[in-house]
JSON list of C-alpha atoms in Angstrom, two decimals:
[
{"chain": "O", "resi": 144, "resn": "MET", "atom": "CA", "xyz": [0.00, 0.00, 0.00]},
{"chain": "O", "resi": 145, "resn": "ARG", "atom": "CA", "xyz": [2.17, 2.77, -1.25]},
{"chain": "O", "resi": 146, "resn": "MET", "atom": "CA", "xyz": [2.05, 6.49, -1.49]},
{"chain": "O", "resi": 147, "resn": "GLU", "atom": "CA", "xyz": [3.54, 8.08, -4.60]},
{"chain": "O", "resi": 148, "resn": "GLN", "atom": "CA", "xyz": [3.98, 11.82, -4.87]},
{"chain": "O", "resi": 149, "resn": "ALA", "atom": "CA", "xyz": [5.48, 13.81, -7.74]},
{"chain": "O", "resi": 150, "resn": "HIS", "atom": "CA", "xyz": [7.22, 17.19, -7.80]},
{"chain": "O", "resi": 151, "resn": "GLU", "atom": "CA", "xyz": [6.38, 17.86, -11.46]},
{"chain": "O", "resi": 152, "resn": "TYR", "atom": "CA", "xyz": [3.10, 16.97, -13.06]},
{"chain": "O", "resi": 153, "resn": "PRO", "atom": "CA", "xyz": [2.75, 16.22, -16.77]},
{"chain": "O", "resi": 154, "resn": "SER", "atom": "CA", "xyz": [-0.44, 18.18, -17.50]},
{"chain": "O", "resi": 155, "resn": "GLU", "atom": "CA", "xyz": [-3.11, 20.45, -16.07]},
{"chain": "O", "resi": 156, "resn": "PHE", "atom": "CA", "xyz": [-5.28, 17.48, -15.18]},
{"chain": "O", "resi": 157, "resn": "GLU", "atom": "CA", "xyz": [-5.62, 13.72, -15.61]},
{"chain": "O", "resi": 158, "resn": "PHE", "atom": "CA", "xyz": [-8.82, 11.73, -16.02]},
{"chain": "O", "resi": 159, "resn": "TYR", "atom": "CA", "xyz": [-9.36, 8.01, -15.43]},
{"chain": "O", "resi": 160, "resn": "GLU", "atom": "CA", "xyz": [-12.39, 5.74, -15.56]},
{"chain": "O", "resi": 161, "resn": "GLY", "atom": "CA", "xyz": [-13.36, 2.31, -14.19]},
{"chain": "O", "resi": 162, "resn": "GLU", "atom": "CA", "xyz": [-10.55, -0.11, -13.42]},
{"chain": "O", "resi": 163, "resn": "GLU", "atom": "CA", "xyz": [-7.95, 2.47, -14.41]},
{"chain": "O", "resi": 164, "resn": "ALA", "atom": "CA", "xyz": [-9.37, 4.92, -11.87]},
{"chain": "O", "resi": 165, "resn": "GLU", "atom": "CA", "xyz": [-9.17, 2.29, -9.12]},
{"chain": "O", "resi": 166, "resn": "ALA", "atom": "CA", "xyz": [-5.60, 1.38, -10.06]},
{"chain": "O", "resi": 167, "resn": "MET", "atom": "CA", "xyz": [-4.55, 5.05, -9.80]},
{"chain": "O", "resi": 168, "resn": "LEU", "atom": "CA", "xyz": [-5.84, 5.59, -6.26]},
{"chain": "O", "resi": 169, "resn": "PRO", "atom": "CA", "xyz": [-2.59, 4.63, -4.45]},
{"chain": "O", "resi": 170, "resn": "LYS", "atom": "CA", "xyz": [-0.69, 7.03, -6.70]},
{"chain": "O", "resi": 171, "resn": "VAL", "atom": "CA", "xyz": [-2.74, 10.18, -6.15]},
{"chain": "O", "resi": 172, "resn": "LEU", "atom": "CA", "xyz": [-2.50, 10.47, -2.37]},
{"chain": "O", "resi": 173, "resn": "GLY", "atom": "CA", "xyz": [-1.23, 13.91, -1.46]},
{"chain": "O", "resi": 174, "resn": "ARG", "atom": "CA", "xyz": [-2.54, 15.42, -4.70]},
{"chain": "O", "resi": 175, "resn": "PHE", "atom": "CA", "xyz": [-5.78, 17.24, -5.51]},
{"chain": "O", "resi": 176, "resn": "PHE", "atom": "CA", "xyz": [-8.32, 14.74, -6.80]},
{"chain": "O", "resi": 177, "resn": "VAL", "atom": "CA", "xyz": [-12.05, 14.23, -7.23]},
{"chain": "O", "resi": 178, "resn": "LEU", "atom": "CA", "xyz": [-13.35, 10.67, -7.09]},
{"chain": "O", "resi": 179, "resn": "TYR", "atom": "CA", "xyz": [-16.81, 9.53, -8.15]},
{"chain": "O", "resi": 180, "resn": "ALA", "atom": "CA", "xyz": [-17.46, 6.11, -6.65]},
{"chain": "O", "resi": 181, "resn": "LEU", "atom": "CA", "xyz": [-19.94, 3.63, -5.26]},
{"chain": "O", "resi": 182, "resn": "CYS", "atom": "CA", "xyz": [-18.85, 3.46, -1.65]},
{"chain": "O", "resi": 183, "resn": "LYS", "atom": "CA", "xyz": [-19.80, 3.29, 2.00]},
{"chain": "O", "resi": 184, "resn": "VAL", "atom": "CA", "xyz": [-18.39, 5.62, 4.65]},
{"chain": "O", "resi": 185, "resn": "GLU", "atom": "CA", "xyz": [-17.54, 4.93, 8.28]},
{"chain": "O", "resi": 186, "resn": "TYR", "atom": "CA", "xyz": [-16.63, 7.66, 10.78]},
{"chain": "O", "resi": 187, "resn": "GLU", "atom": "CA", "xyz": [-15.23, 7.22, 14.28]},
{"chain": "O", "resi": 188, "resn": "GLY", "atom": "CA", "xyz": [-14.13, 10.04, 16.55]},
{"chain": "O", "resi": 189, "resn": "ARG", "atom": "CA", "xyz": [-16.18, 12.21, 18.87]},
{"chain": "O", "resi": 190, "resn": "ALA", "atom": "CA", "xyz": [-19.07, 9.97, 17.81]},
{"chain": "O", "resi": 191, "resn": "LYS", "atom": "CA", "xyz": [-19.70, 7.16, 15.32]},
{"chain": "O", "resi": 192, "resn": "SER", "atom": "CA", "xyz": [-21.60, 7.24, 12.04]},
{"chain": "O", "resi": 193, "resn": "HIS", "atom": "CA", "xyz": [-22.13, 5.07, 8.98]},
{"chain": "O", "resi": 194, "resn": "LEU", "atom": "CA", "xyz": [-23.28, 5.85, 5.44]},
{"chain": "O", "resi": 195, "resn": "ASP", "atom": "CA", "xyz": [-24.46, 2.77, 3.54]},
{"chain": "O", "resi": 196, "resn": "TRP", "atom": "CA", "xyz": [-23.54, 1.98, -0.05]},
{"chain": "O", "resi": 197, "resn": "GLY", "atom": "CA", "xyz": [-24.25, 4.84, -2.45]},
{"chain": "O", "resi": 198, "resn": "LEU", "atom": "CA", "xyz": [-22.81, 6.98, -5.22]},
{"chain": "O", "resi": 199, "resn": "ARG", "atom": "CA", "xyz": [-20.73, 9.84, -3.79]},
{"chain": "O", "resi": 200, "resn": "VAL", "atom": "CA", "xyz": [-18.16, 12.43, -4.76]},
{"chain": "O", "resi": 201, "resn": "VAL", "atom": "CA", "xyz": [-14.94, 12.43, -2.74]},
{"chain": "O", "resi": 202, "resn": "ILE", "atom": "CA", "xyz": [-12.65, 15.47, -2.86]},
{"chain": "O", "resi": 203, "resn": "SER", "atom": "CA", "xyz": [-9.14, 15.24, -1.44]},
{"chain": "O", "resi": 204, "resn": "LYS", "atom": "CA", "xyz": [-6.70, 18.18, -1.22]},
{"chain": "O", "resi": 205, "resn": "PRO", "atom": "CA", "xyz": [-2.92, 18.26, -0.72]},
{"chain": "O", "resi": 206, "resn": "ASP", "atom": "CA", "xyz": [-3.30, 19.95, 2.69]},
{"chain": "O", "resi": 207, "resn": "GLY", "atom": "CA", "xyz": [-5.21, 16.92, 4.04]},
{"chain": "O", "resi": 208, "resn": "THR", "atom": "CA", "xyz": [-8.73, 18.29, 3.58]},
{"chain": "O", "resi": 209, "resn": "LEU", "atom": "CA", "xyz": [-11.28, 15.59, 2.71]},
{"chain": "O", "resi": 210, "resn": "LEU", "atom": "CA", "xyz": [-14.88, 16.21, 1.59]},
{"chain": "O", "resi": 211, "resn": "ILE", "atom": "CA", "xyz": [-17.55, 13.61, 0.87]},
{"chain": "O", "resi": 212, "resn": "HIS", "atom": "CA", "xyz": [-20.58, 14.89, -1.02]},
{"chain": "O", "resi": 213, "resn": "GLU", "atom": "CA", "xyz": [-23.91, 13.35, -1.98]},
{"chain": "O", "resi": 214, "resn": "ARG", "atom": "CA", "xyz": [-26.45, 14.54, -4.54]},
{"chain": "O", "resi": 215, "resn": "ASP", "atom": "CA", "xyz": [-28.23, 17.20, -2.46]},
{"chain": "O", "resi": 216, "resn": "LYS", "atom": "CA", "xyz": [-27.19, 20.20, -0.36]},
{"chain": "O", "resi": 217, "resn": "HIS", "atom": "CA", "xyz": [-23.97, 22.20, -0.35]},
{"chain": "O", "resi": 218, "resn": "LYS", "atom": "CA", "xyz": [-22.49, 20.81, 2.85]},
{"chain": "O", "resi": 219, "resn": "PRO", "atom": "CA", "xyz": [-20.52, 17.55, 2.74]},
{"chain": "O", "resi": 220, "resn": "ARG", "atom": "CA", "xyz": [-21.94, 14.53, 4.56]},
{"chain": "O", "resi": 221, "resn": "ASN", "atom": "CA", "xyz": [-18.51, 13.81, 6.03]},
{"chain": "O", "resi": 222, "resn": "TRP", "atom": "CA", "xyz": [-15.31, 15.84, 6.06]},
{"chain": "O", "resi": 223, "resn": "GLN", "atom": "CA", "xyz": [-11.84, 16.15, 7.54]},
{"chain": "O", "resi": 224, "resn": "PRO", "atom": "CA", "xyz": [-9.94, 19.45, 8.06]},
{"chain": "O", "resi": 225, "resn": "PRO", "atom": "CA", "xyz": [-6.46, 20.38, 6.80]},
{"chain": "O", "resi": 226, "resn": "GLY", "atom": "CA", "xyz": [-3.61, 18.54, 8.49]},
{"chain": "O", "resi": 227, "resn": "CYS", "atom": "CA", "xyz": [-5.11, 15.07, 8.16]},
{"chain": "O", "resi": 228, "resn": "ARG", "atom": "CA", "xyz": [-3.29, 12.20, 6.47]},
{"chain": "O", "resi": 229, "resn": "LEU", "atom": "CA", "xyz": [-4.85, 10.06, 3.75]},
{"chain": "O", "resi": 230, "resn": "TYR", "atom": "CA", "xyz": [-3.92, 6.39, 3.35]},
{"chain": "O", "resi": 231, "resn": "TYR", "atom": "CA", "xyz": [-4.80, 3.68, 0.86]},
{"chain": "O", "resi": 232, "resn": "LEU", "atom": "CA", "xyz": [-5.21, 0.00, 1.76]},
{"chain": "O", "resi": 233, "resn": "ARG", "atom": "CA", "xyz": [-7.18, -3.04, 0.68]},
{"chain": "O", "resi": 234, "resn": "GLU", "atom": "CA", "xyz": [-9.54, -5.07, 2.82]},
{"chain": "O", "resi": 235, "resn": "GLU", "atom": "CA", "xyz": [-10.36, -8.32, 1.06]},
{"chain": "O", "resi": 236, "resn": "ARG", "atom": "CA", "xyz": [-11.46, -7.20, -2.42]},
{"chain": "O", "resi": 237, "resn": "PHE", "atom": "CA", "xyz": [-12.32, -3.61, -1.46]},
{"chain": "O", "resi": 238, "resn": "PRO", "atom": "CA", "xyz": [-10.00, -0.62, -1.86]},
{"chain": "O", "resi": 239, "resn": "VAL", "atom": "CA", "xyz": [-10.19, 1.66, 1.19]},
{"chain": "O", "resi": 240, "resn": "LEU", "atom": "CA", "xyz": [-9.26, 5.33, 1.59]},
{"chain": "O", "resi": 241, "resn": "MET", "atom": "CA", "xyz": [-8.63, 6.15, 5.25]},
{"chain": "O", "resi": 242, "resn": "SER", "atom": "CA", "xyz": [-8.23, 9.72, 6.51]},
{"chain": "O", "resi": 243, "resn": "ILE", "atom": "CA", "xyz": [-6.78, 10.17, 10.00]},
{"chain": "O", "resi": 244, "resn": "ARG", "atom": "CA", "xyz": [-6.87, 13.27, 12.16]},
{"chain": "O", "resi": 245, "resn": "ARG", "atom": "CA", "xyz": [-4.57, 13.02, 15.16]},
{"chain": "O", "resi": 246, "resn": "ARG", "atom": "CA", "xyz": [-5.91, 15.61, 17.62]},
{"chain": "O", "resi": 247, "resn": "PRO", "atom": "CA", "xyz": [-8.67, 15.03, 18.31]},
{"chain": "O", "resi": 248, "resn": "ARG", "atom": "CA", "xyz": [-8.45, 11.56, 16.80]},
{"chain": "O", "resi": 249, "resn": "GLU", "atom": "CA", "xyz": [-10.99, 11.17, 14.05]},
{"chain": "O", "resi": 250, "resn": "VAL", "atom": "CA", "xyz": [-10.97, 8.49, 11.35]},
{"chain": "O", "resi": 251, "resn": "ILE", "atom": "CA", "xyz": [-12.97, 8.35, 8.13]},
{"chain": "O", "resi": 252, "resn": "ARG", "atom": "CA", "xyz": [-12.90, 5.11, 6.13]},
{"chain": "O", "resi": 253, "resn": "ILE", "atom": "CA", "xyz": [-14.22, 5.10, 2.57]},
{"chain": "O", "resi": 254, "resn": "VAL", "atom": "CA", "xyz": [-14.80, 1.52, 1.42]},
{"chain": "O", "resi": 255, "resn": "ILE", "atom": "CA", "xyz": [-15.03, 1.47, -2.37]},
{"chain": "O", "resi": 256, "resn": "GLU", "atom": "CA", "xyz": [-17.21, -1.02, -4.21]},
{"chain": "O", "resi": 257, "resn": "LYS", "atom": "CA", "xyz": [-16.57, 0.56, -7.62]},
{"chain": "O", "resi": 258, "resn": "ALA", "atom": "CA", "xyz": [-14.51, 3.55, -8.71]},
{"chain": "O", "resi": 259, "resn": "LEU", "atom": "CA", "xyz": [-16.35, 5.12, -11.65]},
{"chain": "O", "resi": 260, "resn": "ALA", "atom": "CA", "xyz": [-14.23, 8.18, -12.42]},
{"chain": "O", "resi": 261, "resn": "LEU", "atom": "CA", "xyz": [-11.15, 9.93, -11.07]},
{"chain": "O", "resi": 262, "resn": "LEU", "atom": "CA", "xyz": [-10.09, 13.50, -11.89]},
{"chain": "O", "resi": 263, "resn": "VAL", "atom": "CA", "xyz": [-6.62, 14.57, -10.75]},
{"chain": "O", "resi": 264, "resn": "VAL", "atom": "CA", "xyz": [-6.05, 18.34, -10.90]},
{"chain": "O", "resi": 265, "resn": "ASN", "atom": "CA", "xyz": [-2.36, 19.17, -11.11]},
{"chain": "O", "resi": 266, "resn": "ASN", "atom": "CA", "xyz": [-2.38, 22.97, -11.31]},
{"chain": "O", "resi": 267, "resn": "ILE", "atom": "CA", "xyz": [-5.21, 24.50, -9.31]},
{"chain": "O", "resi": 268, "resn": "ALA", "atom": "CA", "xyz": [-3.35, 27.32, -7.51]},
{"chain": "O", "resi": 269, "resn": "SER", "atom": "CA", "xyz": [-0.35, 29.53, -8.12]},
{"chain": "O", "resi": 270, "resn": "GLU", "atom": "CA", "xyz": [1.35, 28.75, -4.82]},
{"chain": "O", "resi": 271, "resn": "GLU", "atom": "CA", "xyz": [4.05, 26.14, -5.27]},
{"chain": "O", "resi": 272, "resn": "LEU", "atom": "CA", "xyz": [3.60, 22.97, -3.23]},
{"chain": "O", "resi": 273, "resn": "VAL", "atom": "CA", "xyz": [6.80, 21.41, -1.92]},
{"chain": "O", "resi": 274, "resn": "LEU", "atom": "CA", "xyz": [6.41, 17.76, -1.01]},
{"chain": "O", "resi": 275, "resn": "GLU", "atom": "CA", "xyz": [8.83, 15.88, 1.19]},
{"chain": "O", "resi": 276, "resn": "LYS", "atom": "CA", "xyz": [8.96, 12.22, 2.01]},
{"chain": "O", "resi": 277, "resn": "THR", "atom": "CA", "xyz": [7.83, 11.40, 5.54]},
{"chain": "O", "resi": 278, "resn": "GLU", "atom": "CA", "xyz": [7.32, 8.42, 7.80]},
{"chain": "O", "resi": 279, "resn": "ALA", "atom": "CA", "xyz": [3.73, 8.33, 6.58]},
{"chain": "O", "resi": 280, "resn": "ASP", "atom": "CA", "xyz": [4.98, 7.59, 3.06]},
{"chain": "O", "resi": 281, "resn": "LEU", "atom": "CA", "xyz": [6.73, 4.48, 4.36]},
{"chain": "O", "resi": 282, "resn": "VAL", "atom": "CA", "xyz": [3.62, 3.50, 6.32]},
{"chain": "O", "resi": 283, "resn": "SER", "atom": "CA", "xyz": [1.60, 3.78, 3.11]},
{"chain": "O", "resi": 284, "resn": "LYS", "atom": "CA", "xyz": [3.92, 1.35, 1.33]},
{"chain": "O", "resi": 285, "resn": "VAL", "atom": "CA", "xyz": [3.33, -1.20, 4.07]},
{"chain": "O", "resi": 286, "resn": "LEU", "atom": "CA", "xyz": [-0.43, -0.62, 4.03]},
{"chain": "O", "resi": 287, "resn": "GLU", "atom": "CA", "xyz": [-0.44, -1.50, 0.35]},
{"chain": "O", "resi": 288, "resn": "ASP", "atom": "CA", "xyz": [1.81, -4.54, 0.82]},
{"chain": "O", "resi": 289, "resn": "PRO", "atom": "CA", "xyz": [2.23, -5.74, 4.45]},
{"chain": "O", "resi": 290, "resn": "SER", "atom": "CA", "xyz": [4.51, -8.55, 3.22]},
{"chain": "O", "resi": 291, "resn": "LEU", "atom": "CA", "xyz": [7.24, -5.91, 2.86]},
{"chain": "O", "resi": 292, "resn": "LEU", "atom": "CA", "xyz": [7.67, -6.38, 6.60]},
{"chain": "O", "resi": 293, "resn": "GLU", "atom": "CA", "xyz": [6.62, -10.01, 6.98]},
{"chain": "O", "resi": 294, "resn": "GLU", "atom": "CA", "xyz": [4.48, -12.58, 5.22]},
{"chain": "O", "resi": 295, "resn": "GLY", "atom": "CA", "xyz": [1.06, -13.06, 6.77]},
{"chain": "O", "resi": 296, "resn": "LEU", "atom": "CA", "xyz": [1.05, -9.72, 8.56]},
{"chain": "O", "resi": 297, "resn": "ARG", "atom": "CA", "xyz": [-2.44, -8.22, 9.03]},
{"chain": "O", "resi": 298, "resn": "ILE", "atom": "CA", "xyz": [-2.97, -4.49, 9.59]},
{"chain": "O", "resi": 299, "resn": "VAL", "atom": "CA", "xyz": [-4.81, -3.61, 12.81]},
{"chain": "O", "resi": 300, "resn": "ASP", "atom": "CA", "xyz": [-4.54, 0.18, 13.07]},
{"chain": "O", "resi": 301, "resn": "VAL", "atom": "CA", "xyz": [-2.65, 3.22, 11.80]},
{"chain": "O", "resi": 302, "resn": "GLU", "atom": "CA", "xyz": [-1.50, 6.11, 14.01]},
{"chain": "O", "resi": 303, "resn": "HIS", "atom": "CA", "xyz": [-2.74, 4.24, 17.07]},
{"chain": "O", "resi": 304, "resn": "PRO", "atom": "CA", "xyz": [-3.03, 6.63, 20.06]},
{"chain": "O", "resi": 305, "resn": "THR", "atom": "CA", "xyz": [-1.49, 5.76, 23.43]},
{"chain": "O", "resi": 306, "resn": "PRO", "atom": "CA", "xyz": [-0.76, 7.83, 26.56]},
{"chain": "O", "resi": 307, "resn": "LEU", "atom": "CA", "xyz": [2.90, 7.78, 25.47]},
{"chain": "O", "resi": 308, "resn": "GLY", "atom": "CA", "xyz": [2.33, 9.01, 21.94]},
{"chain": "O", "resi": 309, "resn": "THR", "atom": "CA", "xyz": [1.13, 7.64, 18.61]},
{"chain": "O", "resi": 310, "resn": "ILE", "atom": "CA", "xyz": [2.17, 4.22, 17.34]},
{"chain": "O", "resi": 311, "resn": "ASP", "atom": "CA", "xyz": [2.76, 4.53, 13.59]},
{"chain": "O", "resi": 312, "resn": "LEU", "atom": "CA", "xyz": [1.35, 1.11, 12.72]},
{"chain": "O", "resi": 313, "resn": "LEU", "atom": "CA", "xyz": [-0.15, -1.82, 14.61]},
{"chain": "O", "resi": 314, "resn": "ALA", "atom": "CA", "xyz": [-0.33, -5.23, 12.98]},
{"chain": "O", "resi": 315, "resn": "MET", "atom": "CA", "xyz": [-0.87, -8.87, 13.90]},
{"chain": "O", "resi": 316, "resn": "ASP", "atom": "CA", "xyz": [1.33, -11.76, 12.80]},
{"chain": "O", "resi": 317, "resn": "ARG", "atom": "CA", "xyz": [0.32, -15.27, 11.81]},
{"chain": "O", "resi": 318, "resn": "GLU", "atom": "CA", "xyz": [0.52, -16.46, 15.41]},
{"chain": "O", "resi": 319, "resn": "GLY", "atom": "CA", "xyz": [-1.81, -13.76, 16.68]},
{"chain": "O", "resi": 320, "resn": "ARG", "atom": "CA", "xyz": [0.91, -11.64, 18.27]},
{"chain": "O", "resi": 321, "resn": "MET", "atom": "CA", "xyz": [0.60, -7.86, 18.19]},
{"chain": "O", "resi": 322, "resn": "VAL", "atom": "CA", "xyz": [3.33, -6.15, 16.15]},
{"chain": "O", "resi": 323, "resn": "VAL", "atom": "CA", "xyz": [4.25, -2.57, 17.10]},
{"chain": "O", "resi": 324, "resn": "CYS", "atom": "CA", "xyz": [5.91, -0.76, 14.18]},
{"chain": "O", "resi": 325, "resn": "GLU", "atom": "CA", "xyz": [7.88, 2.46, 14.56]},
{"chain": "O", "resi": 326, "resn": "PHE", "atom": "CA", "xyz": [8.87, 4.18, 11.28]},
{"chain": "O", "resi": 327, "resn": "LYS", "atom": "CA", "xyz": [11.71, 6.60, 10.56]},
{"chain": "O", "resi": 328, "resn": "ARG", "atom": "CA", "xyz": [12.23, 8.32, 7.22]},
{"chain": "O", "resi": 329, "resn": "SER", "atom": "CA", "xyz": [16.04, 8.39, 7.42]},
{"chain": "O", "resi": 330, "resn": "VAL", "atom": "CA", "xyz": [18.72, 6.76, 9.59]},
{"chain": "O", "resi": 331, "resn": "ALA", "atom": "CA", "xyz": [17.20, 5.42, 12.82]},
{"chain": "O", "resi": 332, "resn": "GLY", "atom": "CA", "xyz": [19.16, 6.08, 16.00]},
{"chain": "O", "resi": 333, "resn": "LEU", "atom": "CA", "xyz": [18.99, 5.23, 19.70]},
{"chain": "O", "resi": 334, "resn": "ASP", "atom": "CA", "xyz": [16.08, 7.61, 20.25]},
{"chain": "O", "resi": 335, "resn": "ALA", "atom": "CA", "xyz": [13.99, 5.62, 17.78]},
{"chain": "O", "resi": 336, "resn": "VAL", "atom": "CA", "xyz": [14.75, 2.36, 19.60]},
{"chain": "O", "resi": 337, "resn": "SER", "atom": "CA", "xyz": [13.87, 3.93, 22.94]},
{"chain": "O", "resi": 338, "resn": "GLN", "atom": "CA", "xyz": [10.59, 5.20, 21.51]},
{"chain": "O", "resi": 339, "resn": "LEU", "atom": "CA", "xyz": [9.74, 1.75, 20.17]},
{"chain": "O", "resi": 340, "resn": "ARG", "atom": "CA", "xyz": [10.61, 0.22, 23.54]},
{"chain": "O", "resi": 341, "resn": "ARG", "atom": "CA", "xyz": [8.13, 2.48, 25.34]},
{"chain": "O", "resi": 342, "resn": "TYR", "atom": "CA", "xyz": [5.35, 1.54, 22.93]},
{"chain": "O", "resi": 343, "resn": "VAL", "atom": "CA", "xyz": [6.08, -2.19, 23.15]},
{"chain": "O", "resi": 344, "resn": "GLU", "atom": "CA", "xyz": [6.14, -2.10, 26.95]},
{"chain": "O", "resi": 345, "resn": "HIS", "atom": "CA", "xyz": [2.84, -0.23, 26.96]},
{"chain": "O", "resi": 346, "resn": "MET", "atom": "CA", "xyz": [1.18, -2.78, 24.67]},
{"chain": "O", "resi": 347, "resn": "ALA", "atom": "CA", "xyz": [2.72, -5.66, 26.64]},
{"chain": "O", "resi": 348, "resn": "GLU", "atom": "CA", "xyz": [0.88, -4.48, 29.74]},
{"chain": "O", "resi": 349, "resn": "ARG", "atom": "CA", "xyz": [-2.35, -5.21, 27.88]},
{"chain": "O", "resi": 350, "resn": "TYR", "atom": "CA", "xyz": [-1.50, -8.28, 25.80]},
{"chain": "O", "resi": 351, "resn": "GLY", "atom": "CA", "xyz": [1.37, -9.84, 27.76]},
{"chain": "O", "resi": 352, "resn": "PRO", "atom": "CA", "xyz": [5.12, -9.63, 27.02]},
{"chain": "O", "resi": 353, "resn": "ASP", "atom": "CA", "xyz": [5.10, -12.83, 24.95]},
{"chain": "O", "resi": 354, "resn": "ARG", "atom": "CA", "xyz": [2.28, -11.55, 22.73]},
{"chain": "O", "resi": 355, "resn": "VAL", "atom": "CA", "xyz": [3.91, -8.32, 21.52]},
{"chain": "O", "resi": 356, "resn": "ARG", "atom": "CA", "xyz": [6.74, -7.81, 19.01]},
{"chain": "O", "resi": 357, "resn": "GLY", "atom": "CA", "xyz": [8.59, -4.64, 18.04]},
{"chain": "O", "resi": 358, "resn": "PHE", "atom": "CA", "xyz": [9.60, -3.62, 14.50]},
{"chain": "O", "resi": 359, "resn": "LEU", "atom": "CA", "xyz": [11.77, -0.60, 13.73]},
{"chain": "O", "resi": 360, "resn": "VAL", "atom": "CA", "xyz": [11.27, 0.31, 10.07]},
{"chain": "O", "resi": 361, "resn": "ALA", "atom": "CA", "xyz": [13.67, 2.69, 8.31]},
{"chain": "O", "resi": 362, "resn": "PRO", "atom": "CA", "xyz": [15.97, 2.99, 5.29]},
{"chain": "O", "resi": 363, "resn": "ALA", "atom": "CA", "xyz": [18.99, 2.55, 7.60]},
{"chain": "O", "resi": 364, "resn": "ILE", "atom": "CA", "xyz": [20.02, 2.28, 11.24]},
{"chain": "O", "resi": 365, "resn": "THR", "atom": "CA", "xyz": [23.16, 3.13, 13.21]},
{"chain": "O", "resi": 366, "resn": "SER", "atom": "CA", "xyz": [25.26, 0.24, 14.50]},
{"chain": "O", "resi": 367, "resn": "THR", "atom": "CA", "xyz": [24.75, 1.33, 18.11]},
{"chain": "O", "resi": 368, "resn": "ALA", "atom": "CA", "xyz": [20.99, 1.48, 17.68]},
{"chain": "O", "resi": 369, "resn": "LEU", "atom": "CA", "xyz": [20.95, -1.92, 15.98]},
{"chain": "O", "resi": 370, "resn": "ARG", "atom": "CA", "xyz": [22.82, -3.55, 18.88]},
{"chain": "O", "resi": 371, "resn": "TYR", "atom": "CA", "xyz": [20.40, -1.99, 21.37]},
{"chain": "O", "resi": 372, "resn": "LEU", "atom": "CA", "xyz": [17.44, -3.08, 19.25]},
{"chain": "O", "resi": 373, "resn": "TYR", "atom": "CA", "xyz": [18.58, -6.71, 19.15]},
{"chain": "O", "resi": 374, "resn": "LYS", "atom": "CA", "xyz": [19.36, -6.65, 22.87]},
{"chain": "O", "resi": 375, "resn": "LEU", "atom": "CA", "xyz": [15.71, -5.75, 23.51]},
{"chain": "O", "resi": 376, "resn": "GLY", "atom": "CA", "xyz": [14.57, -8.58, 21.26]},
{"chain": "O", "resi": 377, "resn": "PHE", "atom": "CA", "xyz": [13.12, -6.29, 18.58]},
{"chain": "O", "resi": 378, "resn": "GLU", "atom": "CA", "xyz": [13.57, -6.47, 14.81]},
{"chain": "O", "resi": 379, "resn": "PHE", "atom": "CA", "xyz": [14.88, -4.08, 12.19]},
{"chain": "O", "resi": 380, "resn": "LYS", "atom": "CA", "xyz": [13.08, -3.96, 8.85]},
{"chain": "O", "resi": 381, "resn": "LYS", "atom": "CA", "xyz": [14.93, -2.06, 6.14]},
{"chain": "O", "resi": 382, "resn": "LEU", "atom": "CA", "xyz": [12.51, -0.15, 3.93]},
{"chain": "O", "resi": 383, "resn": "GLY", "atom": "CA", "xyz": [13.22, 2.87, 1.76]},
{"chain": "O", "resi": 384, "resn": "PHE", "atom": "CA", "xyz": [11.32, 5.13, -0.61]}
]
C-alpha cells in the first residue's frame, strides 16, 4: 500500500475511468483529486456514524482536507480538516481510503465497491507545493503490501493513540501476536529504539510480554541502535522510498 507523490506533473489534469481509476488511487495520495465512486463511509471520533452503499463524490486536497458529497445540499456529509493524512489500503477485495486526524483523533474510512471516475487536478493554484517524504509515506507502502515487513502480517490500526504518543502502525502476525511498528524516514538512532521500547512495553501491559513484538522500520540504522534493538529482542526492517 504505497504512497507516490510527484514534484512535477505532466499536465493540467488527468482523467481516469473504471478499473484504471481504481488502479490510480494509491498514486494520487497527497494530490488534488475528485473521485466519483460507489462506496460506504464509516466515521469514528467524537461519535460514530455510517453511510451505507451509495454513489458519492470524494474530494481530497494536498493539505489533508477531505470532503464527501452526496447529490443534495452544499455541505458535505462527512469531512476532515487540513492537516489530516490520507492512506490507501485493501480489505479483502475492497479498496479503502482512510483519513486520520490526530488531535482530536478522528478516522474516516471510505470503502469502495466501484470507482467510476477519477479526476486529478495538477495545477489549481499559483502557490508552489513542496512535497517531502515522511514516515507516513513508508507506512503507506506497508499498508499497500504488508509482506514488505513479513508474510502473513495483518494491519490492525494506523497512528494508534497511546498515553505515550502515537504508534505509527499496529499489525498482527500469523501467530496472533501484536506487532508494534515504529517508522523513521532516514537513519534510525537510539532515540527511535527507545521510543519503540516504550510503545512495546505499553502494549505488553495489555496483551502480555510474549504476545507483543517490536519492529523498527527505516531505510537505515546506526550500528549502536541496531545492537540496542537486538538486545531488547526487537527487529529491524529495512525499507526505503
